[in-house]
Every structure is written in C-alpha cells, then in structure tokens.
Coordinates of N, CA, C and O and ligand atoms in Angstrom, one line a residue:
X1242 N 90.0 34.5 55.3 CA 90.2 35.5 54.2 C 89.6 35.1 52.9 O 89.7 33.9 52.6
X1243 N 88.7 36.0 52.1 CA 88.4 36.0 51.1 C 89.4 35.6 50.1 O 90.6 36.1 50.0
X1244 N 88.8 34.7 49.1 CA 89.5 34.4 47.9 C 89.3 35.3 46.9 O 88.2 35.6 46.6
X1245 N 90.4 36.0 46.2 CA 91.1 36.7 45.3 C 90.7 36.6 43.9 O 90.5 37.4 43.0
X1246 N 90.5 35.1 43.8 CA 90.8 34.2 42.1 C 89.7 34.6 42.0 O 88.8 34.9 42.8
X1247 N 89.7 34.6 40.4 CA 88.1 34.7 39.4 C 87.3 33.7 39.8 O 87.7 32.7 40.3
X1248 N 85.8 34.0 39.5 CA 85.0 32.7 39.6 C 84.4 32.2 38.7 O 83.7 33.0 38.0
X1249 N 84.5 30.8 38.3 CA 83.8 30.2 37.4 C 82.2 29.6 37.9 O 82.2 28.8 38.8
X1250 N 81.0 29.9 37.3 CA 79.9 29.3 37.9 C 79.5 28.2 36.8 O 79.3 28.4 35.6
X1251 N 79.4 26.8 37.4 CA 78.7 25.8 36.5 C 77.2 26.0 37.2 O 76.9 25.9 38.4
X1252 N 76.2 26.3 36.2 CA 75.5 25.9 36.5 C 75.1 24.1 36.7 O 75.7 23.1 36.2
X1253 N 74.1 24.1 37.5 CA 73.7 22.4 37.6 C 72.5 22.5 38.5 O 72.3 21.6 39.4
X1254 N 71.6 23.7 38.1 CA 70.3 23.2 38.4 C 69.3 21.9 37.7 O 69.4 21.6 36.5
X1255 N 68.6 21.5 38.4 CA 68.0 20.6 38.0 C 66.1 20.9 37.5 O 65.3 21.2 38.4
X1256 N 66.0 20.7 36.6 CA 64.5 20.9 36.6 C 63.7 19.6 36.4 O 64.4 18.7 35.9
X1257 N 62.3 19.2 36.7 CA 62.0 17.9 36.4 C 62.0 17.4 35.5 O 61.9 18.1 34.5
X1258 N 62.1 16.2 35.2 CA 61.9 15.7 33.4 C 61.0 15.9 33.0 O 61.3 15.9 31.8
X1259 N 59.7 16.2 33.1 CA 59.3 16.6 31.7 C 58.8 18.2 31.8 O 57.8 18.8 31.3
X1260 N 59.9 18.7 32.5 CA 59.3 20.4 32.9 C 59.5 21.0 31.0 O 60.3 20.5 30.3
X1261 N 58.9 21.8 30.7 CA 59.0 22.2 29.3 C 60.3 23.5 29.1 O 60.6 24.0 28.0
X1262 N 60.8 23.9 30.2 CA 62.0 24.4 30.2 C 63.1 23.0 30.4 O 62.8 21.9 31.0
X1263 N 64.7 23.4 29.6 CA 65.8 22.6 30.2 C 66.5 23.1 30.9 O 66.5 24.3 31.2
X1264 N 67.4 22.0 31.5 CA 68.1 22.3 32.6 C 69.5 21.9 32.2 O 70.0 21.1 31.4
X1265 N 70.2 22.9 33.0 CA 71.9 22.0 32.6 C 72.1 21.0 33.3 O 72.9 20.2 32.9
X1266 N 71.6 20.6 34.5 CA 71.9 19.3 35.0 C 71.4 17.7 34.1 O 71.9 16.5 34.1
X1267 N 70.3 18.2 33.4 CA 69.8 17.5 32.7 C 70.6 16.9 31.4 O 70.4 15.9 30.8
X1268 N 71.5 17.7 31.1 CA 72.7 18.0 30.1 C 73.8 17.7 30.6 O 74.5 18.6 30.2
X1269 N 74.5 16.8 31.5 CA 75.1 17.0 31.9 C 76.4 17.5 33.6 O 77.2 17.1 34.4
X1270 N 75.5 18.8 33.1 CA 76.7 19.4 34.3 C 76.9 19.5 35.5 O 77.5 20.4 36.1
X1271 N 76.2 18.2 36.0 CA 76.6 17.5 37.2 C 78.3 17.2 37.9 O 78.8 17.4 39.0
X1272 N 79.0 16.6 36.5 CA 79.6 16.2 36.5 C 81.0 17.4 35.9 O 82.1 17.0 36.0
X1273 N 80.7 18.5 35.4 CA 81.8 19.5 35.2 C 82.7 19.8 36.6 O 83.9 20.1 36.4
X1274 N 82.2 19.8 37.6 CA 83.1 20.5 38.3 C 84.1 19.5 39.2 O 84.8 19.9 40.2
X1275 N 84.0 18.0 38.8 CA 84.7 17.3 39.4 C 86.3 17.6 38.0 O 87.5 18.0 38.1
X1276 N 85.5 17.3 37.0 CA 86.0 17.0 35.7 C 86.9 19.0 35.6 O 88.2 18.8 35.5
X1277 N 86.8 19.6 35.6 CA 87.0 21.0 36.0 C 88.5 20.6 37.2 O 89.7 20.7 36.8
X1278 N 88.4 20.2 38.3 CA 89.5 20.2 39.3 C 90.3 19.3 38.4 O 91.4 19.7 37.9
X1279 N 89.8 17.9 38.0 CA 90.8 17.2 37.6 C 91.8 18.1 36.3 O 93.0 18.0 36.2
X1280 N 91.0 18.6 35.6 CA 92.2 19.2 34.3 C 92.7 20.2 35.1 O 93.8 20.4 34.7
X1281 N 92.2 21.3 36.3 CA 93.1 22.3 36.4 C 94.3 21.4 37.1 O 95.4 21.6 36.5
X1282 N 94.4 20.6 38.0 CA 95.6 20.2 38.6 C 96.4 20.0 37.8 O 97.5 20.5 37.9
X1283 N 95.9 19.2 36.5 CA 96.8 18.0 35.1 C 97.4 19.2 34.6 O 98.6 19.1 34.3
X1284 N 96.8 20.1 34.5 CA 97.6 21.7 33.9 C 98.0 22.6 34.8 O 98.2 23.7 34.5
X1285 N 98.2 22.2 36.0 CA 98.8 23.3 37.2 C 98.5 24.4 37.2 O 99.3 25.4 37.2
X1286 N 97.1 24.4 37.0 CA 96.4 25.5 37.3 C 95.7 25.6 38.4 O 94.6 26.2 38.3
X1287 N 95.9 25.1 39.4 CA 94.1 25.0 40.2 C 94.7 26.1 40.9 O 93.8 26.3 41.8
X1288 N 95.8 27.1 41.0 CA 95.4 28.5 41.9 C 94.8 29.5 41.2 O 94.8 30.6 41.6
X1289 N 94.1 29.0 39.6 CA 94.1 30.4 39.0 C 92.6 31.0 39.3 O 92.3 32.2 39.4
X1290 N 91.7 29.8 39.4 CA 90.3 30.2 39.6 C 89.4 29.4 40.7 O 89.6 28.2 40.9
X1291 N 88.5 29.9 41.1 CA 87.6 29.0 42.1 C 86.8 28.8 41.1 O 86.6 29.7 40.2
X1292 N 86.2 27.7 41.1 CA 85.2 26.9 40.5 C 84.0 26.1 41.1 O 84.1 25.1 41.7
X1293 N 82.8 26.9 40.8 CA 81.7 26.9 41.9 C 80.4 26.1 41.2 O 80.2 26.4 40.1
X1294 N 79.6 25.3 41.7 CA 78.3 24.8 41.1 C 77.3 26.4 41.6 O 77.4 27.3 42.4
X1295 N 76.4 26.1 40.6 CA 75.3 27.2 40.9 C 73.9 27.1 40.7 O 73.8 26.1 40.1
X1296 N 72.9 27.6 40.9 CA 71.9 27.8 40.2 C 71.4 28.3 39.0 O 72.3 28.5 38.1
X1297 N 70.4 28.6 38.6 CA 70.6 28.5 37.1 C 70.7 29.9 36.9 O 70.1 30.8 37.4
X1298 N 71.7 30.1 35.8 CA 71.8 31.5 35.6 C 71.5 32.4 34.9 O 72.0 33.4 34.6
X1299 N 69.8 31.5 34.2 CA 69.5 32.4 33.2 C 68.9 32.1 31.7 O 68.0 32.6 31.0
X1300 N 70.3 30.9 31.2 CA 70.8 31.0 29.8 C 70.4 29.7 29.7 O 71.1 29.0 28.9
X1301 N 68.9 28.8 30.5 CA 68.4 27.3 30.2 C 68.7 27.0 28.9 O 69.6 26.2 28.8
X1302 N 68.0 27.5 27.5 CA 68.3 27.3 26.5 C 69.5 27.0 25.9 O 69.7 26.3 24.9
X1303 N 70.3 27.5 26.6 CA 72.1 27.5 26.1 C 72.6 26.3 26.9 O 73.7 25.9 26.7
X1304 N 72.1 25.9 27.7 CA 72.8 24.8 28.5 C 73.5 23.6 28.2 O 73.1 23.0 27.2
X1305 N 74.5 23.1 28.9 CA 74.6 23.5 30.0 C 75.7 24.8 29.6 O 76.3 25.1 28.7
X1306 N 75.5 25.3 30.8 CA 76.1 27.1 30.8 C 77.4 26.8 31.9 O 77.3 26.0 32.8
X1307 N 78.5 27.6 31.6 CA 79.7 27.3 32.2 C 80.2 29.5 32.0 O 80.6 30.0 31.0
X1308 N 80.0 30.0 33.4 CA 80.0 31.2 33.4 C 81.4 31.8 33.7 O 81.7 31.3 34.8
X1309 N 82.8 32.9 33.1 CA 83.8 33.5 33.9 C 83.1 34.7 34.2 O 82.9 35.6 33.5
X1310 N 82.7 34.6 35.8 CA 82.1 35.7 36.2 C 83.1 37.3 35.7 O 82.8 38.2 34.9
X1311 N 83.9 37.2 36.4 CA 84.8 38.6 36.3 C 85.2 39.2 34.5 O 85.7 40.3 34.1
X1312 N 84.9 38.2 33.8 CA 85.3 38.1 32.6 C 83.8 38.6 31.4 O 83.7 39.1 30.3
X1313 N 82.9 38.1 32.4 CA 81.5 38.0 31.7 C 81.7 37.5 30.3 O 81.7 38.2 29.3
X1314 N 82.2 35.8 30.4 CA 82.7 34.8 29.6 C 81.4 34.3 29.5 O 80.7 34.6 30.4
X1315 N 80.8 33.7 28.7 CA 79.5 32.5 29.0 C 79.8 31.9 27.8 O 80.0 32.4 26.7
X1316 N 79.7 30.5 28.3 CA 79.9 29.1 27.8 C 78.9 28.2 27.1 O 79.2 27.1 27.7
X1317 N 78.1 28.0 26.5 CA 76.8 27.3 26.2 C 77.1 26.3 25.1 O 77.8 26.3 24.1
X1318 N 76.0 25.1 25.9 CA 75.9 23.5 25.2 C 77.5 23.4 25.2 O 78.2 23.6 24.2
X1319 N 77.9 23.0 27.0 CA 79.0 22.5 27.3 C 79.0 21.3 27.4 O 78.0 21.0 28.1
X1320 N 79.8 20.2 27.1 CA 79.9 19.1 26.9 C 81.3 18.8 27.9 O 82.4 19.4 28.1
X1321 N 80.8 17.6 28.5 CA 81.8 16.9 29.3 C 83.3 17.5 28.4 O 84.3 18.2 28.5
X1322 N 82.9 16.6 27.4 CA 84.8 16.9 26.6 C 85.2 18.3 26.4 O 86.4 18.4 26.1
X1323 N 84.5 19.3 26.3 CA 84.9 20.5 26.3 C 85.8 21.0 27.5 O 86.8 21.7 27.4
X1324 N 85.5 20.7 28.6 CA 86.1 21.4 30.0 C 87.5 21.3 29.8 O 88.3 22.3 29.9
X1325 N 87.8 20.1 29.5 CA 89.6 20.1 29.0 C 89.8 21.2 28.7 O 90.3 22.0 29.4
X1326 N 89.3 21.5 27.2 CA 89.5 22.5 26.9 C 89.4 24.2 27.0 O 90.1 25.1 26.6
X1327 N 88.1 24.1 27.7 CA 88.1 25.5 28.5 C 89.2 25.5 29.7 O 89.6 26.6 30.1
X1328 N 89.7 24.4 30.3 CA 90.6 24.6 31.4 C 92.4 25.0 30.8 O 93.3 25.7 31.3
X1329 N 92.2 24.2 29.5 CA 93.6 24.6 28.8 C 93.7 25.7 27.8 O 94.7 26.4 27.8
X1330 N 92.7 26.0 27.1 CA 93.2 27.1 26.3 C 92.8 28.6 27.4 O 93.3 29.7 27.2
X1331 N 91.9 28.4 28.2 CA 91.1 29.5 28.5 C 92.2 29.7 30.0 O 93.2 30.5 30.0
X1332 N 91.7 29.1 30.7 CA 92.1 28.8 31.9 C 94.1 28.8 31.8 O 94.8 29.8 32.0
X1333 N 94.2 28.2 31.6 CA 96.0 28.2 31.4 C 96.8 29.0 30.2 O 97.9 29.5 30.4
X1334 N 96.1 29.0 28.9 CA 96.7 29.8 28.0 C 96.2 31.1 27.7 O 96.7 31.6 26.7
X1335 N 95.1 31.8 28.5 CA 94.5 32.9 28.3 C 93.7 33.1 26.8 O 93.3 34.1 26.1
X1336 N 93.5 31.5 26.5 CA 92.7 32.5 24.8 C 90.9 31.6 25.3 O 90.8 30.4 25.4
X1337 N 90.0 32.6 25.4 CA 89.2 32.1 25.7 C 88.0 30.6 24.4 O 88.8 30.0 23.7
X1338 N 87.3 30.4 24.3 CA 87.3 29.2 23.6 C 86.1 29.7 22.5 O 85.0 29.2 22.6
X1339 N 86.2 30.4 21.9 CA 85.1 31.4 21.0 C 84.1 30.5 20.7 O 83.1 31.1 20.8
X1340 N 84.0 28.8 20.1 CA 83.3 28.5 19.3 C 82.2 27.9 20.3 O 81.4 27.0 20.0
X1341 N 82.1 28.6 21.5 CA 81.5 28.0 22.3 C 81.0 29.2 23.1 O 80.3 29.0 24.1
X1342 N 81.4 30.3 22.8 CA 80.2 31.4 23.3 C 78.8 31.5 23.2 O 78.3 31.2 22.2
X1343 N 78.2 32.0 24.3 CA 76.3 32.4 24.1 C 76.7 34.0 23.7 O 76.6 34.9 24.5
X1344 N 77.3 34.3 22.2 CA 77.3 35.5 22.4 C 76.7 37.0 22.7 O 77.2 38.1 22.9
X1345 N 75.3 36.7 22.5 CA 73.9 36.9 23.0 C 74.2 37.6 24.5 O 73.6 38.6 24.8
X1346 N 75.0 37.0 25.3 CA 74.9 37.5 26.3 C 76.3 38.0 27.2 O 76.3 38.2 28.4
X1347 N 77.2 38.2 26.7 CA 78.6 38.9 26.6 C 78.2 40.4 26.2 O 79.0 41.3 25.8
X1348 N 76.8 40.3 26.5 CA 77.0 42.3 26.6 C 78.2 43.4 27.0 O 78.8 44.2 26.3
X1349 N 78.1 43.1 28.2 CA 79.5 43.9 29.2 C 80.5 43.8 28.8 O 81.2 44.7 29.3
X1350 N 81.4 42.9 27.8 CA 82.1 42.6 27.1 C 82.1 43.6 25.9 O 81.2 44.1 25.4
X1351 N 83.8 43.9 25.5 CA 83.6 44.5 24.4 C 83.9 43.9 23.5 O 84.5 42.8 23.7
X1352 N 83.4 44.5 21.8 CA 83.0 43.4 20.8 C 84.2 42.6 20.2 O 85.3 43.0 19.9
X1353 N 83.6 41.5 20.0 CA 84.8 40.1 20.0 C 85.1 40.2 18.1 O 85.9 39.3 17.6
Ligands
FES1007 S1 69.2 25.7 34.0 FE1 71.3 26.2 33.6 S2 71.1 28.3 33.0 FE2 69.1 27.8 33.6

C-alpha cells in the first residue's frame, strides 16, 4: 500500500567540484536525511511525513534545497542545524520556518 504522508524531498545531488553551477550535496545535504529521522523520532513525529533524498530540483543557487512537496514549502541555504528546526516548528508544530524560504519559488502558494 501506498504511503498517505506528505513528502519532504532533500535534494543531494552532486555536481563535480569545479562544475560552475552548485550543488546541495556540495553544501551539505548528504547528511539531512539521516539528521531529519533522528529529530522526527526525538519529536515523535516520524508518522507525519516520508522523507526522501532526490535529485536536484531546480533551485542549485538556493542550496542546499529541502522541498514540502504537498505544501509547495521550499527551503534554501539549509544548514545541518536548521533541520532540528524545520522538524520542530514546521514538522511538529505546524508553523512553517519563514526565514528560510526561496520565496521566489512558492508560486502555488498563496501570499505569505
Ligand atoms: S543541486 Fe540541489 S537544487 Fe539543484
């Protein structure tokens, strides 16, 4: 059976080091989606969302990019120490984490 829950996409493509585009793996977000399980459990959250690595989705510049698909949330220049916090206020307390929108790209979204 298909899973129900929202999806979160980290990106974590990788581009070469001296490709003249960046990459979020290069930034990082190798390492979000371990760091991602660990805070949802510590917050008893891990039934609320699947949490997926991805390819890149677009928003290189903004990297690394941390996507709520169903929400059309986007996340940009995520930092290890941020995930806590996208997992607690966003993820567990429903307020998503504003100072860290690409709002550029929350089109579909209505205005914040
Ligand atoms: S490399 Fe992550 S959005 Fe393109």
């Amino acid at each position: 059976m298909e899973s129900q829950k929202p999806i979160v996409y980290i990106c974590t493509n990788l581009r070469p080091e001296h490709s003249p585009k960046p990459s979020c793996a290069r930034r990082g977000s190798e390492k979000f989606l371990e760091i991602f399980k660990q805070e949802l459990n510590a917050n008893g959250c891990a039934d609320k969302v699947d949490i997926e690595n991805s390819g890149c989705l677009g928003a290189c510049e903004d990297g690394a990019t941390v996507m709520f698909f169903e929400e059309q949330i986007w996340y940009g220049n995520v930092q290890e120490s941020d995930v806590a916090r996208i997992v607690k206020e966003h993820i567990k307390e429903g307020k998503p984490v504003e100072e860290l929108f690409i709002r550029r790209l929350m089109t579909r979204r209505k205005a914040l």
